[in-house]
Coordinates of C-alpha atoms in Angstrom, one line a residue:
X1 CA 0.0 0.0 0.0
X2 CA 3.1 2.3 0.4
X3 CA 4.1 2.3 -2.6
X4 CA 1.2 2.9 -4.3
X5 CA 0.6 6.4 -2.2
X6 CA 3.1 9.1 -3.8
X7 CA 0.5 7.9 -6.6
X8 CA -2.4 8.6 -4.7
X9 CA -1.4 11.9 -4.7
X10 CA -0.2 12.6 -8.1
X11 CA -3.5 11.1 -9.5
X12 CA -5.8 13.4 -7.0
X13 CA -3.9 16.2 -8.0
X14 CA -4.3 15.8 -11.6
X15 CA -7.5 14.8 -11.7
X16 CA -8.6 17.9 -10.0
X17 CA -6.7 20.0 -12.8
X18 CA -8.5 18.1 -15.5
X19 CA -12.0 19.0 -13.4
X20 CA -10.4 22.4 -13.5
X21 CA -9.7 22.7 -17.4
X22 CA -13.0 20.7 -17.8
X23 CA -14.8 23.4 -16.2
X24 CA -13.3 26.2 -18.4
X25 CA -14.4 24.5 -21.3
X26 CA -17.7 23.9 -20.7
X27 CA -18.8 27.6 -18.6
X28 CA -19.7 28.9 -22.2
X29 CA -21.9 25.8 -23.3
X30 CA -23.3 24.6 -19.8
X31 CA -23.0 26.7 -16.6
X32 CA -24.4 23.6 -14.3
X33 CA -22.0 21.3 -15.5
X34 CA -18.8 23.8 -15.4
X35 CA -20.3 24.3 -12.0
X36 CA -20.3 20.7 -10.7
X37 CA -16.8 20.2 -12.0
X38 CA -15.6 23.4 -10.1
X39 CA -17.2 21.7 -7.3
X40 CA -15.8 17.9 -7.8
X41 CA -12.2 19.7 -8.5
X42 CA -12.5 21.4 -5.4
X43 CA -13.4 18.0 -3.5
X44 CA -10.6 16.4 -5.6
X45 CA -8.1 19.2 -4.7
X46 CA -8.9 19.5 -0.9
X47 CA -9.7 15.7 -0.2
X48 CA -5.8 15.1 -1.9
X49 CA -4.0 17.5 0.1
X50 CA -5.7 16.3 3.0
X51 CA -5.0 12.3 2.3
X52 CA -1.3 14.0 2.0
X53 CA -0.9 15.8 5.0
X54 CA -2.4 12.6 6.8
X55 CA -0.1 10.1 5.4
X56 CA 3.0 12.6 5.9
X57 CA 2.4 13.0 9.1
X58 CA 0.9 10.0 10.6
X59 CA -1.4 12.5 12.7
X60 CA -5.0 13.2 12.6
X61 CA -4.2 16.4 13.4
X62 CA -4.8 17.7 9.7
X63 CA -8.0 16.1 9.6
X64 CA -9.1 18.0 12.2
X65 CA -7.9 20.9 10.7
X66 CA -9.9 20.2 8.1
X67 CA -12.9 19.9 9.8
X68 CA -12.7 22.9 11.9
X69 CA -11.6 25.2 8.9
X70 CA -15.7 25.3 7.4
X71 CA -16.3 26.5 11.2
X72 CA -13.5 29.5 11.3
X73 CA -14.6 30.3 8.0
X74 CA -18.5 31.1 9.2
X75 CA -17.1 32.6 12.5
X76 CA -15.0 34.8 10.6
X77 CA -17.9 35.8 7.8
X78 CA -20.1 36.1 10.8
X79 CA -17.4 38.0 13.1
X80 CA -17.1 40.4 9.6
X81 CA -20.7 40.8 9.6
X82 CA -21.0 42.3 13.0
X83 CA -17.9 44.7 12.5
X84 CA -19.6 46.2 9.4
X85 CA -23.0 46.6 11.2
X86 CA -21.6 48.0 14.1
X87 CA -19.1 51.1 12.2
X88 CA -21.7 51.3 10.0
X89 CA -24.4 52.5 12.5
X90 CA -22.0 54.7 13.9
X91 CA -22.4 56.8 11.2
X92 CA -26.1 57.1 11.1
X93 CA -26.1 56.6 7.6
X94 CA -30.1 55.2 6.3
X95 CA -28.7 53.2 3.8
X96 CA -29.9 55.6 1.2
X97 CA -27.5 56.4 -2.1
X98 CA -28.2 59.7 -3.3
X99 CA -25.2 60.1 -6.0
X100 CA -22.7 57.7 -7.7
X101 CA -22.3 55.1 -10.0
X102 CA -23.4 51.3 -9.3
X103 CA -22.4 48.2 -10.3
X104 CA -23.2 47.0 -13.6
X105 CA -21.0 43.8 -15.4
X106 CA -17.9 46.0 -14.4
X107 CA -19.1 49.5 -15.4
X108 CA -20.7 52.1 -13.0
X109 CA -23.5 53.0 -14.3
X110 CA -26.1 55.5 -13.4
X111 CA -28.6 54.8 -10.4
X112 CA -31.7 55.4 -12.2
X113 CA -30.0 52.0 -14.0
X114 CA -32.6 49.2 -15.0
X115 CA -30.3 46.2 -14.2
X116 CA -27.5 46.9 -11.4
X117 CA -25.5 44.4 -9.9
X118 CA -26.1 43.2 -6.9
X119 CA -25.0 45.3 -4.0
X120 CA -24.9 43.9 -0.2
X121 CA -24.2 46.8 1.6
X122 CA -24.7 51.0 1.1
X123 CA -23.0 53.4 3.7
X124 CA -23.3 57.5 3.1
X125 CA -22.5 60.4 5.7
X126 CA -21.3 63.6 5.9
X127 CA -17.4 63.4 6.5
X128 CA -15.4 67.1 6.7
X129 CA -17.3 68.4 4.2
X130 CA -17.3 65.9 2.0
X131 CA -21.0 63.8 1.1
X132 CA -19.2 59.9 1.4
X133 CA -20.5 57.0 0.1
X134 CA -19.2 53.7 0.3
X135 CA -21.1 50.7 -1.4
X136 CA -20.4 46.7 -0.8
X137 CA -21.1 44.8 -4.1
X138 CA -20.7 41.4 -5.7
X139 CA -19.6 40.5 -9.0
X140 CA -21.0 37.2 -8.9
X141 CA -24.6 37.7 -10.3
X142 CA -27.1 35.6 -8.9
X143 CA -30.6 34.2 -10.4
X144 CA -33.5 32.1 -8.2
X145 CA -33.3 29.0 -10.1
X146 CA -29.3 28.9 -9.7
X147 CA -28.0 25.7 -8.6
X148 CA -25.7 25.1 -5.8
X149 CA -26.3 28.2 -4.4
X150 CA -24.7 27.0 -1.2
X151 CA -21.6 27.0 -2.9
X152 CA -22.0 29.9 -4.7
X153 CA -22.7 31.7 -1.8
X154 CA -19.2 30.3 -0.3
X155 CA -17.2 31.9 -3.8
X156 CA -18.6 34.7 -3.5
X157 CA -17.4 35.6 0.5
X158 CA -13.6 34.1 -0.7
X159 CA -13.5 36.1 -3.9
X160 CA -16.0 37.8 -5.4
X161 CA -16.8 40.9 -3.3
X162 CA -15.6 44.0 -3.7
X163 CA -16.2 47.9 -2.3
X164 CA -16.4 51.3 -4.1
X165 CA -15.7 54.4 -1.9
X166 CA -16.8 57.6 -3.2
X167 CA -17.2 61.8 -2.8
X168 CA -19.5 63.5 -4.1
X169 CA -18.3 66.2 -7.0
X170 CA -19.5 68.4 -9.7
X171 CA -20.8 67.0 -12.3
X172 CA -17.5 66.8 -14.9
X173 CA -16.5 64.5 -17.9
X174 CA -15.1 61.0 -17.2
X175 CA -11.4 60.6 -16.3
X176 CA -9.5 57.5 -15.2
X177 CA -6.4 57.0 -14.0
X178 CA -5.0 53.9 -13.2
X179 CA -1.7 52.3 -11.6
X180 CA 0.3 50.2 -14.1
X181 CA 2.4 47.1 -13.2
X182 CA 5.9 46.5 -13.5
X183 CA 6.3 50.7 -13.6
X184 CA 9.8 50.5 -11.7
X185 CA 10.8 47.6 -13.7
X186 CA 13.3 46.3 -15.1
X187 CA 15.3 48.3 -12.1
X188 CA 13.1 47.3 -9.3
X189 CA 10.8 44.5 -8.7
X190 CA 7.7 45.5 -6.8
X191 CA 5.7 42.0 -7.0
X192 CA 3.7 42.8 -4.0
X193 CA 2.6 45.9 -4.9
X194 CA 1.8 44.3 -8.8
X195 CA -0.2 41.7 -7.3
X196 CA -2.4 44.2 -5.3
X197 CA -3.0 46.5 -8.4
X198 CA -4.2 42.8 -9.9
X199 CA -6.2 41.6 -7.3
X200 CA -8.1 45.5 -7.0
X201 CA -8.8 45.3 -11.1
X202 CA -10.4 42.4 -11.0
X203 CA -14.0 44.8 -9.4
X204 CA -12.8 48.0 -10.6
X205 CA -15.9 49.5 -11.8
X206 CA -15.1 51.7 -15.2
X207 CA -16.9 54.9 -16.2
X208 CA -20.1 53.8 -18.6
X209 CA -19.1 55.3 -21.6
X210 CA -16.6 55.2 -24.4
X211 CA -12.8 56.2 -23.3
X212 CA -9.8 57.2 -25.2
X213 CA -5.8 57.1 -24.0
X214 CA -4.4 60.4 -23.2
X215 CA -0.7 61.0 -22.7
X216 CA 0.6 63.1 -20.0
X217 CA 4.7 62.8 -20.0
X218 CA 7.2 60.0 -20.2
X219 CA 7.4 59.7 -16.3
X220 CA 4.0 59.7 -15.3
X221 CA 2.6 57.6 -18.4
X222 CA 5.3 55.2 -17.1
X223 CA 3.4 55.2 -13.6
X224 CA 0.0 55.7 -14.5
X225 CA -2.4 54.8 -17.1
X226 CA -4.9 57.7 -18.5
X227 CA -8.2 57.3 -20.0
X228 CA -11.0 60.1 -20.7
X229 CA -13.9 61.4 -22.5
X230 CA -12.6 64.9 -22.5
X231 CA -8.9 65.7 -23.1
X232 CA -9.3 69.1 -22.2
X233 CA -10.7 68.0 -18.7
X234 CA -7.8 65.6 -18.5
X235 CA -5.4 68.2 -19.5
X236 CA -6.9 70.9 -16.7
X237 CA -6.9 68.0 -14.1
X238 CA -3.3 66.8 -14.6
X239 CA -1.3 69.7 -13.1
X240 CA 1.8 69.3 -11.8
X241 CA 0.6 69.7 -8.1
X242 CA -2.0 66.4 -9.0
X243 CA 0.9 64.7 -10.1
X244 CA 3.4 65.0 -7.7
X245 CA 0.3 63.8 -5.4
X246 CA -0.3 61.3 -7.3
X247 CA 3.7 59.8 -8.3
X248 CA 4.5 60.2 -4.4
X249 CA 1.7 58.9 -2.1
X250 CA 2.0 55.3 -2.3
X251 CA -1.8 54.7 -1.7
X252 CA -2.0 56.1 -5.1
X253 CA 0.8 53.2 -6.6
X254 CA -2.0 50.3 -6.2
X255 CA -5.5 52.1 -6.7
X256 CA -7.3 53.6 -9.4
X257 CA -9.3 56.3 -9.3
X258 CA -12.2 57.5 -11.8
X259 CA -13.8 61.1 -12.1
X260 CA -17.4 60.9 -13.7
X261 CA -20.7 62.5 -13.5
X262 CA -21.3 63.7 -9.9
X263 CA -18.6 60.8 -8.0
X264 CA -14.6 60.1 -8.0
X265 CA -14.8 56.7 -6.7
X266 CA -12.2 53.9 -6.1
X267 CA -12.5 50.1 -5.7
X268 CA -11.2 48.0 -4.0
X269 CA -11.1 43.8 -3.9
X270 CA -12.9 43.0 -0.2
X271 CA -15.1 43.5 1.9
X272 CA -16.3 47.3 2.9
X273 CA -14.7 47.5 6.1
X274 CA -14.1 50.8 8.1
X275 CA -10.4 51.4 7.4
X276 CA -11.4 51.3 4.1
X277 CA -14.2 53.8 4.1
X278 CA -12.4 56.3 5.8
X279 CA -8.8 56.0 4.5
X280 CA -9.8 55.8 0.6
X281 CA -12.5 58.4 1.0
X282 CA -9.7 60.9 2.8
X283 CA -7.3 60.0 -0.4
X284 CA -9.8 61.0 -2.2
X285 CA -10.4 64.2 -0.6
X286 CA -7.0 64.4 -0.8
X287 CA -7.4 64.2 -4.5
X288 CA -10.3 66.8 -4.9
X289 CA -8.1 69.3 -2.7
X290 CA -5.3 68.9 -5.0
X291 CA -7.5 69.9 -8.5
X292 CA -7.6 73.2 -9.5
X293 CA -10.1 75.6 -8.4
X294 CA -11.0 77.0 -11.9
X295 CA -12.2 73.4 -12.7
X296 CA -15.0 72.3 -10.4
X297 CA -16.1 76.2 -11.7
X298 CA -15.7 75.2 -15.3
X299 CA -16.1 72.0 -16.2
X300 CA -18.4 71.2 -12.8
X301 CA -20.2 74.5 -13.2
X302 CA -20.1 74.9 -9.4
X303 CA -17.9 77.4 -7.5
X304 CA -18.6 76.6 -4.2
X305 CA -16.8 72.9 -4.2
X306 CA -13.2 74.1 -4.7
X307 CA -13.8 76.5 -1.4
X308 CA -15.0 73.2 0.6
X309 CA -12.4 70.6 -1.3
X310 CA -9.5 73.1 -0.1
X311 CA -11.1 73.5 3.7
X312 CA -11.9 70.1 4.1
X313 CA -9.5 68.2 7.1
X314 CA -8.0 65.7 5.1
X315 CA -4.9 65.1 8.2
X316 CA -5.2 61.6 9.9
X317 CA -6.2 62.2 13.0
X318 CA -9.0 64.2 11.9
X319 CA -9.8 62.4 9.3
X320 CA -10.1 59.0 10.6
X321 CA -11.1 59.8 14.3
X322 CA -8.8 57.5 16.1
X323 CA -10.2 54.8 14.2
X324 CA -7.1 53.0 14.0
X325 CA -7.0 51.8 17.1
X326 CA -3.6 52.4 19.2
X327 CA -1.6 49.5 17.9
X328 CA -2.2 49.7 14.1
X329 CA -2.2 53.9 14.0
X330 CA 1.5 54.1 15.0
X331 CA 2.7 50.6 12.8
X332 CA 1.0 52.4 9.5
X333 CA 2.3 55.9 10.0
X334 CA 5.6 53.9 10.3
X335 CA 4.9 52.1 7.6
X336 CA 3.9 54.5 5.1
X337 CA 7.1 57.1 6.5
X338 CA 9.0 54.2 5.0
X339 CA 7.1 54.2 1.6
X340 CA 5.4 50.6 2.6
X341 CA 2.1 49.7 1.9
X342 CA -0.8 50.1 5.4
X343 CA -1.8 47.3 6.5
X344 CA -5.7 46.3 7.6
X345 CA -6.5 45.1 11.3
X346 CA -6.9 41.9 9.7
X347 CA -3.8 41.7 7.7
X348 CA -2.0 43.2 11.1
X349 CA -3.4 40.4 13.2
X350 CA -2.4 37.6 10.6
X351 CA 1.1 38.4 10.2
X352 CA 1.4 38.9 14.2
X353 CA -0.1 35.5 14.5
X354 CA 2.0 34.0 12.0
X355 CA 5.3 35.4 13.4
X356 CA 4.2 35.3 17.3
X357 CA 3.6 31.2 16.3
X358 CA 7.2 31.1 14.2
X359 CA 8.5 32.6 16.7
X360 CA 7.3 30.4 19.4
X361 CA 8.1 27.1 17.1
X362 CA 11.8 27.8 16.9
X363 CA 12.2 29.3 20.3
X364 CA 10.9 26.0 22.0
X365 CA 13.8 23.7 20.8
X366 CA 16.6 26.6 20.8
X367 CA 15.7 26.5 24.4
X368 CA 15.6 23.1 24.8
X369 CA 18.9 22.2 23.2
X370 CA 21.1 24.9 24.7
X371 CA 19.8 23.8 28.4
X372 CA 21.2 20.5 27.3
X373 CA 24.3 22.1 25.7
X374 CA 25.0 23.9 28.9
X375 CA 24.2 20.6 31.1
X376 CA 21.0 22.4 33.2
X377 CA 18.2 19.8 31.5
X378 CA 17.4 16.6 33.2
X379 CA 19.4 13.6 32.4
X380 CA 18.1 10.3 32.4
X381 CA 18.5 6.7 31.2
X382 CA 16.1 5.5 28.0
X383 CA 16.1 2.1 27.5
X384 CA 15.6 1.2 24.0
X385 CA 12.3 -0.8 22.7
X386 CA 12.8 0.2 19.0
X387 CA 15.4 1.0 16.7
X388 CA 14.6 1.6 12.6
X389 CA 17.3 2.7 10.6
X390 CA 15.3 5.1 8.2
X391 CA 14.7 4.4 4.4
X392 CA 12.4 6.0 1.7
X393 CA 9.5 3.9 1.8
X394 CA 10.1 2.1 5.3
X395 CA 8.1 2.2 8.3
X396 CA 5.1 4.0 7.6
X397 CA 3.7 6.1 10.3
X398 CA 0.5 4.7 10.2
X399 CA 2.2 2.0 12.0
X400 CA 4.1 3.7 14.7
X401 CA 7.1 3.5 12.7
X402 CA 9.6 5.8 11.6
X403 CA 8.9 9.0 9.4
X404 CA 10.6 9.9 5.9
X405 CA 14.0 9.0 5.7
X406 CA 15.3 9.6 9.9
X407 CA 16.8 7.0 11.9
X408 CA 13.4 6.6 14.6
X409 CA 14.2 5.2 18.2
X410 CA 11.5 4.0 20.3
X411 CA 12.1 4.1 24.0
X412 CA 11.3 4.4 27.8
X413 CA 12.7 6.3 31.0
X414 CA 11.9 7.4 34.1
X415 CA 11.8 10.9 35.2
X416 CA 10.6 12.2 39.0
X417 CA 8.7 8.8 39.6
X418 CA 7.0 8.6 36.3
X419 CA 7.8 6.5 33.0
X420 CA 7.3 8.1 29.8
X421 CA 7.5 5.9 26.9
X422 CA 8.3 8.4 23.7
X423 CA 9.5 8.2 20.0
X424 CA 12.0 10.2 18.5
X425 CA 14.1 11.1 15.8
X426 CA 17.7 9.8 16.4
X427 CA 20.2 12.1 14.8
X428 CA 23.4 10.0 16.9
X429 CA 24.4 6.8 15.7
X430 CA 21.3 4.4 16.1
X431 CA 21.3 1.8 19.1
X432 CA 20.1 -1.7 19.4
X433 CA 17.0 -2.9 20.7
X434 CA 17.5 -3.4 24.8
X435 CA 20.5 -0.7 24.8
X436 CA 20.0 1.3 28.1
X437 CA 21.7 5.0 27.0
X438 CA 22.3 8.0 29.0
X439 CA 20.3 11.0 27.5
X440 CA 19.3 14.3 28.5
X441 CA 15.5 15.7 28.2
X442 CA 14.5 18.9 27.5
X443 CA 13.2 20.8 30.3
X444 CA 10.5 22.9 27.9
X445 CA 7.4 21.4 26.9
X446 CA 7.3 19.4 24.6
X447 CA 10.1 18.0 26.5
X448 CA 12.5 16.4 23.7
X449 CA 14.8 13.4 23.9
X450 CA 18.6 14.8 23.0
X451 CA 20.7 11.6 22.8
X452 CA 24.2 13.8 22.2
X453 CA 25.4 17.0 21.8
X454 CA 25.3 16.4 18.4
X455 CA 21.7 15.6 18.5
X456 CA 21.4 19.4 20.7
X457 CA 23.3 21.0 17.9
X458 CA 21.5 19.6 14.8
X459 CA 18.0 21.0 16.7
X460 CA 19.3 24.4 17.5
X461 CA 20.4 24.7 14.1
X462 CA 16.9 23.8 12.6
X463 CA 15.0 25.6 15.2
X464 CA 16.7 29.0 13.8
X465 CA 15.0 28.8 10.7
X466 CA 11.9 29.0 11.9
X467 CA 12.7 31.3 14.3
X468 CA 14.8 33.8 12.4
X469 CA 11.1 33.7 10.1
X470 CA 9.2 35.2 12.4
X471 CA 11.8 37.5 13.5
X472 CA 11.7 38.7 10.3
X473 CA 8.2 38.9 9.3
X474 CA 7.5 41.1 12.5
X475 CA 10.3 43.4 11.2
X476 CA 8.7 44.0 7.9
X477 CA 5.4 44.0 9.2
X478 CA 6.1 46.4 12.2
X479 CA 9.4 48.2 11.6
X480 CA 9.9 47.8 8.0
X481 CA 13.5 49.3 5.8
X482 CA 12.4 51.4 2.8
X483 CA 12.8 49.6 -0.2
X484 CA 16.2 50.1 -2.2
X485 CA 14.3 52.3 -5.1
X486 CA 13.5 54.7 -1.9
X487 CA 16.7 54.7 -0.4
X488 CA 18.7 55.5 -3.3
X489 CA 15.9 58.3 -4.4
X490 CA 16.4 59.9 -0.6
X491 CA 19.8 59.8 -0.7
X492 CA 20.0 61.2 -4.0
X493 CA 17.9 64.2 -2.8
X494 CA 20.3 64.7 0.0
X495 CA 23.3 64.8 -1.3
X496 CA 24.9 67.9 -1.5
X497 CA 24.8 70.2 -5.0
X498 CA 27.6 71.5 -6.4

């Protein structure tokens, strides 16, 4: 049966990329069966990893992962939930749009519109003189008689929602501006960044009407893609205040922004969350400021907007209202001094988990093995029951046996009165059954069996990987270096002229 596993998995795997190449093929003929074969190569993908994790480890703790990861995912759709209701009603907003686009098969259109797209959630309040609006909307469209709506339902929360924030302008001609990818290449890779201008196209909403390129200067049209109706409005919009704005804030670098009718609105892939209402509506604002005067009065036909873009509050503090909470205000204003990207309460919280459990999962057996380096663990006697001299293939660990291709030792000792009977990895040179062997245990849980200095050494050494990890995503996540492009820029511009 061994043998016949590493096939197992090879099989699952490509069966569920057929499914998945199936289903491709057959969304434009029939969308029930492309929909059961996404479904089947999801089972085929999910049930093969876990069948893999299971037989590489011997443990049923992957199964249980399994089972309890349908359960996070409703808490955390649930726990989402809540948050939005609650910020939301702290803006006593009635859930009434009165201007702006809405969704429409990737276009904002109009909201007199006879077929929208379905929208979940609708947020608009007064903010510093500015009329906000922020809209939640799907681009999955739904119909009653769709099948497996269960499962659409699940798609849609992982990947198909998205949120518009938007101010309320003058009414002017439609003007989009958009980040490219790969604008500081071949110099400087930003792959991060590329993948989040990506990931936000995928719901960006375009104005509903017919655009043409416009061309600014060799810099900027590196940067930034331009589209409008009105090359004259693009052409009084574009000053070199705007683009300076524009080229140096990095929220800018991974967000478009559109101008049309009475709304410049940005999108955004996710859900509408507060940090998101609030910081890309105060970009925006940011934005309006920035225009000339003479063209809200213009092109808008309204004088009085330029007077409240320009004594609008746009600082942080004001702004946002403390929303940021006292741990993730200072880390973003850190962050953003050093030309990196903000990060979301969410995205904060995942990367300190992840590195707090790195962390923790090489600082374990560092401890461990130097309290046995420096002869302070407990030593002991462990009298041998098992020995296996590790091969590929032999002893499987649904037997009890050895794992991959490690020597495995099976043994017994006795510690403060008690006998723990263990198995372990042997990294020394492997005993015989009955052998009785003087070995030291680690005094931190989980309380290893280190057979020789050796055996102390080769686990510190490991345990730094991990560990040096999570040292290092906390670093970039809380006190990150500005990239190389920005170093090199900043110390051009301080470097003395002669």
């Amino acid at each position: 049966m061994d043998l016949f596993e590493p096939w197992f998995i090879v099989g699952g795997f490509v069966l569920g990329s057929l499914l998945l190449w199936l289903a491709g093929r057959l969304e434009r003929r029939s969308g029930t069966a492309a929909t059961v074969c996404y479904v089947l190569c999801g089972v085929a993908f999910s049930e093969t990893a876990l069948y893999w994790l299971s037989a590489g480890t011997g443990s049923v703790v992957p199964q249980l992962i399994w089972i309890a990861f349908p359960v996070a995912f409703a808490a955390l759709v649930a726990w989402r939930g809540w948050r939005q209701r609650t910020w939301v009603a702290r803006t006593a907003s009635d859930g009434r749009q009165t201007f702006g686009v809405l969704p429409h098969l990737g276009r904002g259109v109009d909201r007199d519109h006879p077929d929208p797209g379905p929208v979940r959630t609708t947020v608009e309040f007064d903010q510093q003189g500015h009329r906000v609006l922020g809209i939640e909307y799907s681009t999955a469209r739904h119909t009653e008689e769709e099948q497996f709506a269960e499962v659409a339902k699940v798609a849609e929360q992982i990947d198909s929602i998205n949120s518009a924030v938007q101010i309320r302008i003058p009414k002017v001609p439609a003007l989009v501006i958009s980040p490219r990818t790969g604008a500081f290449e071949p110099e400087h890779f930003t792959p991060l960044e590329d993948a989040r201008i990506t990931r936000n196209s995928f719901g960006w909403l375009e104005p509903d009407l017919a655009l043409d390129t416009f061309e600014v200067d060799a810099e900027f049209d590196r940067r930034f893609s331009v589209t409008t109706s009105d090359p004259e409005f693009a052409t009084a919009v574009l000053t070199d205040e705007v683009r300076t704005l524009l080229l140096g804030d990095l929220w800018f670098r991974v967000r478009s922004v559109a101008f049309h009718g009475d709304a410049m609105w940005t999108t955004e892939s996710g859900a509408l969350t507060e940090d998101r209402m609030f910081g890309n509506s105060r970009r925006l604002a940011m934005l309006a400021a920035a225009v000339p005067a003479p063209v809200w009065e213009v092109c808008g036909g309204d004088k009085a907007f330029a007077a409240v873009a320009a004594g609008s509050d746009t600082s942080y503090n004001s702004w946002n209202g403390g929303r940021g909470g006292f741990l993730r205000t200072p880390v973003n204003r850190f962050r953003e001094a050093a030309d990196r990207q903000p990060v979301t309460s969410v995205s904060l919280t995942t990367r300190t988990v992840i590195a707090l459990a790195l962390v923790v999962l090489g600082l374990l057996p560092v401890l461990n093995s130097l309290a046995a380096l420096v002869n302070v663990s407990p030593q002991t006697q462990l009298t041998v029951l098992e020995a296996h001299e590790g091969f590929a293939g032999d002893c499987s660990p649904r037997r009890g046996g050895c794992t991959g291709s490690s020597d495995w030792v099976r043994g017994k000792y006795v510690l403060d009165g008690t006998t723990h009977v263990v198995s372990t990895e042997w990294i020394d040179t492997l005993p015989a059954k009955g052998d009785v062997l003087d070995v030291e245990i680690g005094p931190i849980w989980w309380h290893p069996v280190l057979e020789s200095s050796l055996a102390a050494i080769y686990v510190l050494l490991v345990a730094l990987l991990p560990l040096l990890a999570g040292a290092l995503l906390a670093k970039a996540t809380y006190r990150p270096r500005p990239p190389r492009r920005v170093r090199k820029l900043r110390k051009a511009q301080e470097a003395p002229v002669s």
